[in-house]
Coordinates of C-alpha atoms in Angstrom, one line a residue:
M1 CA 0.0 0.0 0.0
P2 CA 1.3 3.5 -0.7
Q3 CA 2.1 5.6 2.4
H4 CA 0.6 9.0 3.1
Y5 CA 3.5 11.3 4.2
D6 CA 3.2 13.2 7.4
P7 CA 3.3 16.9 6.7
Q8 CA 6.0 17.5 9.3
P9 CA 9.7 17.5 8.3
L10 CA 10.6 14.4 10.3
A11 CA 11.4 11.7 7.8
S12 CA 11.1 10.5 4.2
S13 CA 8.7 7.9 2.9
S14 CA 8.7 5.7 -0.2
S15 CA 6.1 4.0 -2.2
P16 CA 5.9 2.2 -5.6
L17 CA 4.8 4.6 -8.3
I18 CA 5.1 3.1 -11.8
S19 CA 6.0 -0.4 -12.5
D20 CA 5.6 -2.8 -15.4
E21 CA 2.8 -4.6 -13.6
S22 CA -0.8 -3.7 -14.6
D23 CA -2.2 -3.7 -11.1
Y24 CA -0.1 -1.1 -9.3
D25 CA -2.0 1.3 -7.0
S26 CA -2.1 4.6 -8.8
S27 CA -3.6 6.4 -5.8
A28 CA 0.0 7.0 -4.9
V29 CA -0.3 10.2 -6.9
S30 CA -2.5 11.6 -4.1
T31 CA 0.2 11.0 -1.5
V32 CA 2.3 13.8 -2.9
I33 CA -0.4 16.4 -3.3
G34 CA -2.1 15.0 -0.1
S35 CA -5.4 13.4 0.5
P36 CA -8.1 15.7 1.7
G37 CA -9.4 13.2 4.1
L38 CA -6.1 13.4 6.1
F39 CA -6.8 16.8 7.5
N40 CA -9.7 18.6 9.3
D41 CA -10.4 22.2 8.5
G42 CA -8.2 23.5 11.3
E43 CA -5.2 21.5 10.0
R44 CA -5.3 22.5 6.4
S45 CA -2.8 25.3 6.8
S46 CA -0.2 22.6 7.3
F47 CA -1.4 20.6 4.3
D48 CA 2.0 21.2 2.6
T49 CA 5.4 20.7 4.1
V50 CA 6.5 24.4 4.0
P51 CA 8.2 26.3 6.8
I52 CA 5.9 28.8 8.5
E53 CA 8.3 31.7 7.7
K54 CA 7.7 31.1 3.9
R55 CA 4.0 31.9 4.3
Q56 CA 4.1 35.7 3.6
I57 CA 0.9 36.1 1.5
G58 CA -2.1 37.6 3.3
V59 CA -5.5 38.5 2.1
L60 CA -4.3 41.8 0.5
S61 CA -1.5 40.2 -1.4
A62 CA -3.8 37.4 -2.6
V63 CA -6.3 39.9 -3.8
S64 CA -3.5 41.8 -5.6
L65 CA -2.3 38.6 -7.3
I66 CA -5.8 38.1 -8.7
F67 CA -6.4 41.8 -9.4
N68 CA -3.1 42.3 -11.2
R69 CA -3.5 39.2 -13.3
M70 CA -7.0 39.9 -14.4
I71 CA -6.6 43.6 -15.1
G72 CA -4.0 44.2 -17.9
T73 CA -4.8 45.9 -21.2
G74 CA -8.1 44.2 -21.8
I75 CA -10.5 46.7 -20.2
Y76 CA -8.8 49.6 -22.1
A77 CA -8.8 47.9 -25.6
T78 CA -11.3 45.0 -26.0
P79 CA -14.5 47.0 -25.3
S80 CA -14.2 48.5 -28.9
L81 CA -14.1 45.0 -30.4
I82 CA -16.9 43.8 -28.2
L83 CA -19.2 46.7 -29.0
R84 CA -18.6 46.2 -32.8
A85 CA -19.4 42.5 -32.4
S86 CA -22.6 43.2 -30.3
G87 CA -24.0 46.0 -32.5
S88 CA -25.9 47.7 -29.7
V89 CA -25.2 49.1 -26.3
G90 CA -27.7 46.8 -24.6
M91 CA -26.1 43.7 -26.0
F92 CA -22.7 45.0 -25.2
L93 CA -23.5 45.4 -21.5
L94 CA -25.3 42.1 -21.5
M95 CA -22.2 40.4 -22.8
W96 CA -20.1 41.8 -19.9
V97 CA -22.7 40.6 -17.4
I98 CA -22.6 37.1 -18.9
G99 CA -18.8 37.1 -18.9
A100 CA -18.8 38.1 -15.2
L101 CA -21.3 35.4 -14.3
I102 CA -19.2 32.7 -16.1
S103 CA -16.0 34.0 -14.4
A104 CA -17.8 33.8 -11.0
L105 CA -18.6 30.2 -11.7
G106 CA -15.0 29.5 -12.4
M107 CA -13.9 31.3 -9.3
A108 CA -16.3 29.1 -7.2
V109 CA -14.8 25.9 -8.8
Y110 CA -11.3 27.0 -8.0
V111 CA -12.1 28.1 -4.5
E112 CA -13.4 24.6 -3.8
F113 CA -10.2 23.0 -5.1
G114 CA -8.1 25.6 -3.3
T115 CA -9.7 24.9 0.0
G116 CA -9.7 21.1 -0.6
L117 CA -6.0 21.1 -1.8
P118 CA -4.4 24.2 -0.3
R119 CA -1.0 23.8 -1.9
S120 CA 0.9 25.8 -4.5
G121 CA 0.6 24.6 -8.1
G122 CA -3.0 25.3 -8.9
E123 CA -4.3 23.2 -11.8
K124 CA -1.4 20.7 -11.5
N125 CA -2.7 19.5 -8.1
Y126 CA -6.3 19.4 -9.2
L127 CA -5.6 17.4 -12.3
E128 CA -3.4 15.0 -10.3
F129 CA -6.1 14.4 -7.7
L130 CA -8.9 13.9 -10.3
Y131 CA -7.0 11.8 -12.9
R132 CA -4.9 9.4 -10.9
K133 CA -4.7 6.7 -13.6
P134 CA -2.4 6.5 -15.5
V135 CA -0.1 7.8 -12.8
L136 CA 1.4 11.2 -13.5
L137 CA 0.0 11.4 -17.0
A138 CA -2.1 14.5 -16.1
T139 CA 1.0 16.0 -14.5
C140 CA 3.1 15.5 -17.7
C141 CA 0.3 16.9 -19.9
Y142 CA 0.1 20.0 -17.7
A143 CA 3.9 20.4 -17.3
L144 CA 4.6 21.5 -20.9
Y145 CA 2.2 24.5 -20.5
P146 CA 4.3 26.5 -17.9
C147 CA 7.6 24.9 -19.0
L148 CA 7.4 25.8 -22.7
L149 CA 5.5 29.1 -22.7
G150 CA 6.6 32.4 -21.3
W151 CA 3.3 33.6 -19.7
S152 CA 4.5 37.2 -19.3
A153 CA 6.0 37.6 -22.8
P154 CA 2.9 39.0 -24.6
N155 CA 2.1 41.6 -22.0
A156 CA 5.8 42.6 -21.6
V157 CA 5.9 43.5 -25.3
V158 CA 2.6 45.5 -24.9
F159 CA 4.3 47.3 -22.0
G160 CA 7.3 48.1 -24.2
E161 CA 5.0 49.5 -27.0
Y162 CA 3.1 51.8 -24.6
M163 CA 6.2 52.9 -22.8
V164 CA 7.7 54.1 -26.1
H165 CA 4.5 55.8 -27.0
A166 CA 4.3 57.5 -23.6
F167 CA 7.6 59.2 -24.2
G168 CA 6.8 60.2 -27.8
G169 CA 9.2 57.7 -29.5
H170 CA 8.9 55.7 -32.7
I171 CA 7.7 52.2 -32.0
T172 CA 9.8 49.5 -33.7
Q173 CA 10.1 45.7 -33.2
W174 CA 13.4 46.0 -31.3
N175 CA 13.0 49.0 -29.0
T176 CA 9.7 47.6 -27.6
R177 CA 11.3 44.2 -27.1
I178 CA 14.4 45.6 -25.4
I179 CA 12.1 47.5 -23.0
A180 CA 10.1 44.3 -22.5
F181 CA 13.3 42.4 -21.8
T182 CA 14.5 45.0 -19.3
C183 CA 11.1 44.9 -17.5
V184 CA 11.0 41.1 -17.2
T185 CA 14.6 41.0 -16.1
G186 CA 14.1 43.6 -13.4
I187 CA 11.0 41.9 -12.1
T188 CA 12.8 38.5 -12.0
L189 CA 15.6 40.0 -10.0
L190 CA 13.1 41.7 -7.6
H191 CA 11.2 38.4 -7.0
T192 CA 14.5 36.6 -6.5
F193 CA 16.3 38.9 -4.1
Q194 CA 13.5 41.0 -2.5
L195 CA 10.4 38.8 -2.2
K196 CA 8.7 41.1 0.3
W197 CA 9.3 44.2 -1.8
G198 CA 8.0 42.4 -4.8
L199 CA 4.8 41.7 -2.9
R200 CA 4.6 45.2 -1.7
L201 CA 5.0 46.6 -5.3
Q202 CA 2.3 44.2 -6.5
N203 CA 0.0 45.5 -3.8
T204 CA 0.8 49.1 -4.6
L205 CA 0.1 48.6 -8.3
A206 CA -3.2 46.8 -7.6
I207 CA -4.2 49.9 -5.5
A208 CA -3.0 52.2 -8.3
K209 CA -5.1 50.2 -10.9
L210 CA -8.1 50.5 -8.7
G211 CA -7.5 54.3 -8.4
I212 CA -7.2 54.6 -12.2
M213 CA -10.4 52.8 -12.8
L214 CA -12.2 54.9 -10.2
F215 CA -10.9 58.0 -12.0
V216 CA -12.3 56.8 -15.2
I217 CA -15.7 56.0 -13.5
F218 CA -16.0 59.4 -11.8
S219 CA -14.7 61.4 -14.7
G220 CA -17.4 59.8 -16.9
L221 CA -20.0 60.6 -14.3
L222 CA -18.9 64.2 -14.1
A223 CA -19.0 64.5 -17.8
F224 CA -22.6 63.1 -17.8
L225 CA -23.6 65.7 -15.1
G226 CA -22.0 68.5 -17.3
W227 CA -19.2 69.3 -14.9
I228 CA -16.6 68.3 -17.5
P229 CA -17.6 69.8 -20.9
L230 CA -17.9 67.6 -24.0
D231 CA -18.0 68.9 -27.6
T232 CA -20.7 66.4 -28.4
K233 CA -22.6 64.6 -25.7
P234 CA -23.5 61.0 -26.8
H235 CA -26.9 59.5 -26.4
N236 CA -26.0 55.8 -26.2
F237 CA -28.6 54.9 -23.6
E238 CA -31.6 56.2 -25.4
K239 CA -32.0 53.3 -27.8
L240 CA -30.2 50.4 -25.9
W241 CA -31.0 47.6 -28.3
E242 CA -30.8 49.5 -31.6
G243 CA -28.5 47.8 -34.1
T244 CA -28.1 44.5 -32.2
S245 CA -26.2 42.0 -34.3
R246 CA -28.0 38.9 -35.3
D247 CA -24.8 37.2 -36.5
P248 CA -24.0 34.2 -34.2
N249 CA -20.3 34.3 -35.2
A250 CA -20.1 38.0 -34.1
F251 CA -21.8 37.1 -30.8
V252 CA -19.3 34.3 -30.2
A253 CA -16.3 36.6 -31.0
G254 CA -17.6 39.3 -28.7
L255 CA -18.4 37.0 -25.8
Y256 CA -15.1 35.2 -26.2
N257 CA -13.2 38.5 -25.7
V258 CA -15.3 39.3 -22.7
I259 CA -14.6 36.0 -21.0
W260 CA -10.9 36.3 -21.6
S261 CA -10.9 39.8 -20.0
F262 CA -11.9 38.0 -16.7
I263 CA -9.2 35.3 -16.9
G264 CA -6.9 35.3 -13.8
Y265 CA -9.3 34.5 -10.9
S266 CA -7.1 31.4 -10.2
N267 CA -3.8 33.3 -9.9
A268 CA -3.5 33.1 -6.1
H269 CA -3.9 29.3 -6.2
Y270 CA -0.4 29.0 -7.6
A271 CA 1.1 30.2 -4.3
L272 CA -1.1 28.7 -1.6
S273 CA 1.9 27.1 0.1
E274 CA 3.2 30.6 0.7
T275 CA -0.1 31.9 1.9
K276 CA -1.0 32.5 5.6
D277 CA -4.0 30.3 6.6
P278 CA -4.6 29.4 2.9
V279 CA -8.1 28.1 3.3
K280 CA -9.5 31.2 5.0
T281 CA -7.4 33.5 2.8
I282 CA -8.6 32.1 -0.5
K283 CA -12.2 32.0 0.6
R284 CA -12.0 35.7 1.3
A285 CA -9.6 37.0 -1.3
A286 CA -11.1 35.3 -4.4
P287 CA -14.7 36.5 -4.0
L288 CA -13.5 40.0 -2.9
A289 CA -11.2 40.4 -6.0
M290 CA -13.9 39.0 -8.3
S291 CA -16.6 41.2 -7.0
L292 CA -14.4 44.3 -7.1
I293 CA -13.2 43.6 -10.7
T294 CA -16.8 42.9 -11.9
A295 CA -18.1 46.1 -10.5
M296 CA -15.1 48.1 -11.9
Y297 CA -15.5 46.5 -15.4
L298 CA -19.2 47.3 -15.6
L299 CA -18.9 50.8 -14.3
V300 CA -15.9 51.6 -16.5
N301 CA -17.8 50.5 -19.6
V302 CA -20.8 52.6 -18.6
S303 CA -18.4 55.6 -18.3
Y304 CA -17.0 54.9 -21.7
L305 CA -20.5 55.0 -23.1
L306 CA -21.3 58.3 -21.3
V307 CA -18.4 60.0 -23.1
V308 CA -17.9 58.2 -26.5
S309 CA -20.6 57.7 -29.0
K310 CA -21.4 54.3 -30.3
E311 CA -20.6 55.5 -33.8
E312 CA -17.1 56.7 -32.8
I313 CA -16.3 53.4 -31.2
R314 CA -17.7 51.4 -34.2
D315 CA -16.0 53.4 -36.9
G316 CA -13.0 54.8 -35.3
G317 CA -10.8 51.8 -35.4
R318 CA -9.1 52.8 -32.1
V319 CA -9.1 51.5 -28.6
I320 CA -12.0 52.9 -26.7
A321 CA -9.9 54.3 -23.8
A322 CA -8.0 56.5 -26.3
L323 CA -11.3 57.9 -27.6
Y324 CA -12.5 58.4 -24.0
F325 CA -9.4 60.4 -22.9
R326 CA -9.4 62.4 -26.1
N327 CA -13.0 63.5 -25.7
L328 CA -12.5 64.5 -22.1
F329 CA -9.1 66.0 -22.0
G330 CA -7.9 66.5 -25.6
G331 CA -5.4 64.8 -27.8
V332 CA -2.5 65.2 -25.4
A333 CA -4.2 63.0 -22.9
E334 CA -3.6 60.0 -25.1
R335 CA -0.1 59.9 -23.8
V336 CA -1.5 59.8 -20.3
L337 CA -3.4 56.7 -21.4
S338 CA -0.2 55.1 -22.4
V339 CA 1.2 55.6 -18.9
V340 CA -2.1 54.2 -17.5
I341 CA -1.7 51.1 -19.6
C342 CA 1.9 50.8 -18.7
I343 CA 1.0 50.8 -15.0
S344 CA -1.7 48.2 -15.5
T345 CA 0.5 46.0 -17.6
L346 CA 3.4 46.2 -15.2
G347 CA 1.2 44.9 -12.4
N348 CA 0.1 42.0 -14.6
I349 CA 3.7 41.1 -15.4
L350 CA 4.7 41.2 -11.7
A351 CA 1.8 38.8 -10.8
V352 CA 2.3 36.4 -13.7
C353 CA 6.1 36.1 -13.2
F354 CA 5.5 35.4 -9.5
T355 CA 2.9 32.7 -10.2
Q356 CA 4.6 31.0 -13.2
S357 CA 7.7 30.5 -11.2
R358 CA 5.7 28.8 -8.5
A359 CA 4.0 26.5 -11.0
I360 CA 7.4 25.5 -12.4
Q361 CA 8.7 24.9 -8.8
E362 CA 5.8 22.7 -8.0
L363 CA 6.5 20.6 -11.0
G364 CA 10.0 20.3 -9.8
R365 CA 8.8 19.2 -6.4
E366 CA 6.8 16.5 -8.2
G367 CA 9.9 15.0 -9.7
V368 CA 8.7 14.8 -13.3
L369 CA 11.1 17.3 -14.8
P370 CA 14.8 17.1 -15.6
Y371 CA 16.8 18.7 -12.8
S372 CA 13.8 18.6 -10.5
A373 CA 16.0 19.0 -7.4
I374 CA 17.3 22.3 -8.6
L375 CA 13.8 23.6 -9.8
A376 CA 12.3 22.6 -6.4
S377 CA 14.8 24.4 -4.3
N378 CA 14.5 27.7 -2.6
A379 CA 18.2 28.1 -2.0
P380 CA 20.1 30.3 -1.6
Y381 CA 17.7 33.3 -1.3
N382 CA 14.6 31.6 0.1
T383 CA 12.9 32.1 -3.3
P384 CA 12.5 29.7 -6.3
L385 CA 15.6 31.0 -8.1
A386 CA 15.9 28.2 -10.7
A387 CA 12.2 28.4 -11.5
L388 CA 12.4 32.2 -11.8
V389 CA 15.4 31.9 -14.1
L390 CA 13.6 29.3 -16.3
Q391 CA 10.5 31.6 -16.7
W392 CA 12.8 34.5 -17.5
V393 CA 14.5 32.4 -20.2
L394 CA 11.1 31.4 -21.6
C395 CA 9.8 35.0 -21.6
T396 CA 13.0 36.2 -23.4
F397 CA 12.7 33.5 -26.1
W398 CA 9.0 34.3 -26.8
M399 CA 9.6 38.1 -26.7
F400 CA 12.4 38.1 -29.3
C401 CA 11.9 35.1 -31.6
P402 CA 8.4 35.5 -33.1
P403 CA 8.3 38.4 -35.6
P404 CA 5.4 41.0 -35.6
G405 CA 2.2 40.2 -37.3
D406 CA 0.6 36.8 -37.5
A407 CA 3.4 35.0 -35.7
Y408 CA 3.1 37.2 -32.7
N409 CA -0.7 37.0 -32.6
F410 CA -0.4 33.2 -32.8
V411 CA 1.9 33.2 -29.8
L412 CA -0.4 35.5 -27.9
N413 CA -3.4 33.1 -28.5
L414 CA -1.3 30.0 -27.8
H415 CA -0.6 31.4 -24.3
S416 CA -4.3 31.8 -23.5
Y417 CA -6.2 29.1 -25.3
P418 CA -4.9 26.1 -23.3
Y419 CA -6.7 27.5 -20.3
S420 CA -10.0 26.4 -21.8
W421 CA -8.9 22.8 -22.1
I422 CA -7.5 22.7 -18.6
N423 CA -10.7 24.2 -17.2
C424 CA -12.7 21.6 -19.1
A425 CA -10.7 18.8 -17.5
I426 CA -11.0 20.3 -14.0
S427 CA -14.7 21.1 -14.1
A428 CA -15.5 17.7 -15.7
G429 CA -13.5 16.0 -13.0
L430 CA -15.2 17.8 -10.2
L431 CA -18.6 17.0 -11.7
W432 CA -17.5 13.4 -11.7
V433 CA -16.6 13.7 -8.0
Y434 CA -20.1 15.1 -7.2
L435 CA -22.0 12.4 -9.2
S436 CA -19.9 9.5 -7.9
P437 CA -19.3 10.3 -4.2
S438 CA -18.5 6.7 -3.4
R439 CA -15.5 6.8 -5.6
W440 CA -14.2 9.9 -3.9
P441 CA -14.7 9.4 -0.1
D442 CA -11.7 11.5 0.7
W443 CA -13.0 14.7 -0.9
E444 CA -13.9 17.0 2.0
A445 CA -13.4 20.5 0.8
P446 CA -14.6 23.2 3.3
Y447 CA -16.2 25.1 0.4
R448 CA -18.6 23.5 -2.2
A449 CA -19.3 25.1 -5.5
G450 CA -22.3 22.8 -6.3
I451 CA -23.4 20.8 -9.3
P452 CA -25.2 23.6 -11.2
V453 CA -22.1 25.9 -10.9
V454 CA -19.7 23.2 -12.0
A455 CA -21.9 22.1 -14.9
L456 CA -22.3 25.7 -16.2
F457 CA -18.6 26.3 -15.9
L458 CA -17.9 23.2 -17.9
A459 CA -20.3 24.3 -20.6
S460 CA -18.7 27.7 -20.8
N461 CA -15.3 26.2 -21.3
I462 CA -16.5 23.8 -23.9
F463 CA -17.7 27.0 -25.7
L464 CA -14.3 28.6 -25.3
A465 CA -12.6 25.4 -26.6
I466 CA -14.9 25.1 -29.6
A467 CA -15.4 28.8 -30.5
P468 CA -12.0 29.3 -32.2
L469 CA -12.9 26.5 -34.6
I470 CA -15.9 28.4 -35.9
P471 CA -14.9 30.3 -39.1
P472 CA -14.8 34.0 -38.3
T473 CA -16.8 36.6 -40.1
A474 CA -15.2 39.5 -41.9
G475 CA -13.5 41.9 -39.6
F476 CA -13.0 39.4 -36.8
S477 CA -10.2 37.2 -38.2
L478 CA -7.4 36.6 -35.8
Y479 CA -4.7 36.2 -38.5
A480 CA -4.0 37.7 -41.9
Y481 CA -2.3 34.8 -43.6
I482 CA -2.3 31.6 -41.4
P483 CA -5.5 29.5 -40.6
Y484 CA -7.7 30.9 -37.8
W485 CA -7.4 27.5 -36.0
S486 CA -3.6 27.5 -35.9
H487 CA -3.3 28.0 -32.1
V488 CA -5.8 25.2 -31.6
A489 CA -3.7 22.8 -33.6
A490 CA -0.6 23.9 -31.8
T491 CA -2.2 23.2 -28.4
L492 CA -3.1 19.7 -29.6
L493 CA 0.5 19.1 -30.7
I494 CA 1.7 20.2 -27.3
V495 CA -0.6 17.7 -25.6
L496 CA 0.5 15.0 -28.0
A497 CA 4.1 15.8 -27.2
A498 CA 3.4 15.5 -23.5
L499 CA 1.6 12.1 -24.0
T500 CA 4.6 10.9 -25.9
Y501 CA 7.1 12.1 -23.2
W502 CA 5.0 10.3 -20.5
Y503 CA 4.7 7.1 -22.5
I504 CA 8.4 6.8 -23.2
W505 CA 9.5 7.9 -19.7
A506 CA 6.9 6.0 -17.6
R507 CA 6.2 2.9 -19.8
V508 CA 8.7 2.2 -22.5
M509 CA 11.9 2.9 -20.7
P510 CA 10.9 1.0 -17.5
R511 CA 9.8 -2.0 -19.6
L512 CA 13.0 -2.1 -21.6
G513 CA 15.2 -1.5 -18.6
G514 CA 13.4 -3.9 -16.4
Y515 CA 12.8 -1.5 -13.5
R516 CA 10.0 0.3 -11.8
L517 CA 9.9 3.9 -10.6
D518 CA 9.5 4.4 -6.8
R519 CA 8.4 7.6 -5.1
E520 CA 10.3 8.9 -2.2
V521 CA 9.3 12.1 -0.3
L522 CA 12.3 14.0 1.0
I523 CA 12.7 17.2 3.1
Q524 CA 15.1 19.7 1.6
D525 CA 17.5 21.8 3.6
D526 CA 15.1 24.7 3.3
G527 CA 12.4 22.6 5.0
V528 CA 10.3 22.1 1.9
S529 CA 9.3 18.6 0.8
R530 CA 9.9 17.3 -2.7
T531 CA 9.4 13.9 -4.4
V532 CA 12.3 11.9 -5.8
L533 CA 11.5 9.2 -8.4
T534 CA 14.1 6.4 -8.2
K535 CA 14.6 3.3 -10.4
V536 CA 14.2 0.0 -8.6
W537 CA 15.2 -3.2 -10.4

């Protein structure tokens, strides 16, 4: 029988993991991420073997991780696309409400998993718990996502573009990428050598983002009341549903953009092992961040519509925020907008660099990656140095290698699209847990999302997975020269590569070598546990 390890740094344990026999006990996978039945609610803070001094994330920092991840450039750019897709103000606002509801469903699903498995790693842990057979197959499929893609690369390039624009420079392929490289390098160094200051900066930028959005909301209200003069006052709310598009493809494109504007509600789950009282913290931080962002998004969009006419948005071909600042404060204010987007994007990069490094570190602790011992370590600065360096290398590659145009847009979509597949697997698995409780007697999460919530979240992610396969209408094509489904095909190739890696590593090589893989849980010098997979003949 596999042994459940005691989450105290007292000893190591070993259990068979993968052998050539067909009847091995694949529940060993849960011994590393832990079995929920082993702990009551009061003990879940010690669910993972992590020294107490490493738990530095409180409610405010958890909220800022979510807030910074969700609010990047989307709220300043995508409303123009969404309004053109919807055709009317009423449908435009309805799309944002639907997107907010779908995201709230996802938040509830993730809070259930976060309270049931309060350990860093996010989706990795949830997939391992749900899909235990074949052993570590789910881990390998997930591993290529954070270990091949630089999650911060697209937003870092956006940061570079707006930084050049803010200072009146000429935007080129290289000056934007050099600024992006400098930004990611500085953030990596900050997260490596000054963890507390990195968290403080994230918190500060989250508050700054909130302040900027409140400024947009109240300036729009003042313009509506006539306290800020407008050359032409729009009347967008007089005929709410006039012009509503009946094109289903346009509706799909608009809703797709809305939903992706809310992505990031799971960001704090990647660092739960570094969170103080993670169960209580995530139960408070996730709904607080989600409620705040939903309110801000809806009110900011209303403010846009109080200042910019529907016709300007539809025909102008510019981001809605640029039109908003121009109408209120004149053309010079567009540079102010560039500074605003830089601040918003910087917070996003800070949060994503922090969490991607934790996702990579957790894969190192699982023992499935080359040089796992190095990737799992917190030495010598009590931060995941190797994981931070790897994500820096990945970001640098994805910033500099793809040329502008279709190649860069392809990379941008490839970074976001796999989320829909991962969320489908997670929500389908949780629905399976609900419908077959006898098969999951150890699932005792303190928070329950409920069957209707999980089923609706699954349906929404099936929509997100299928929508890119629907041929786009004129004006909504993602690419100029390559097929619109290219990033879907690339995602499938990544999954196939992961399946191939797992099959060779966990099946073919042990069979040819006549050995099995045993799991041993060790305590590192920094007090953090990790798994070692050893060959036993």
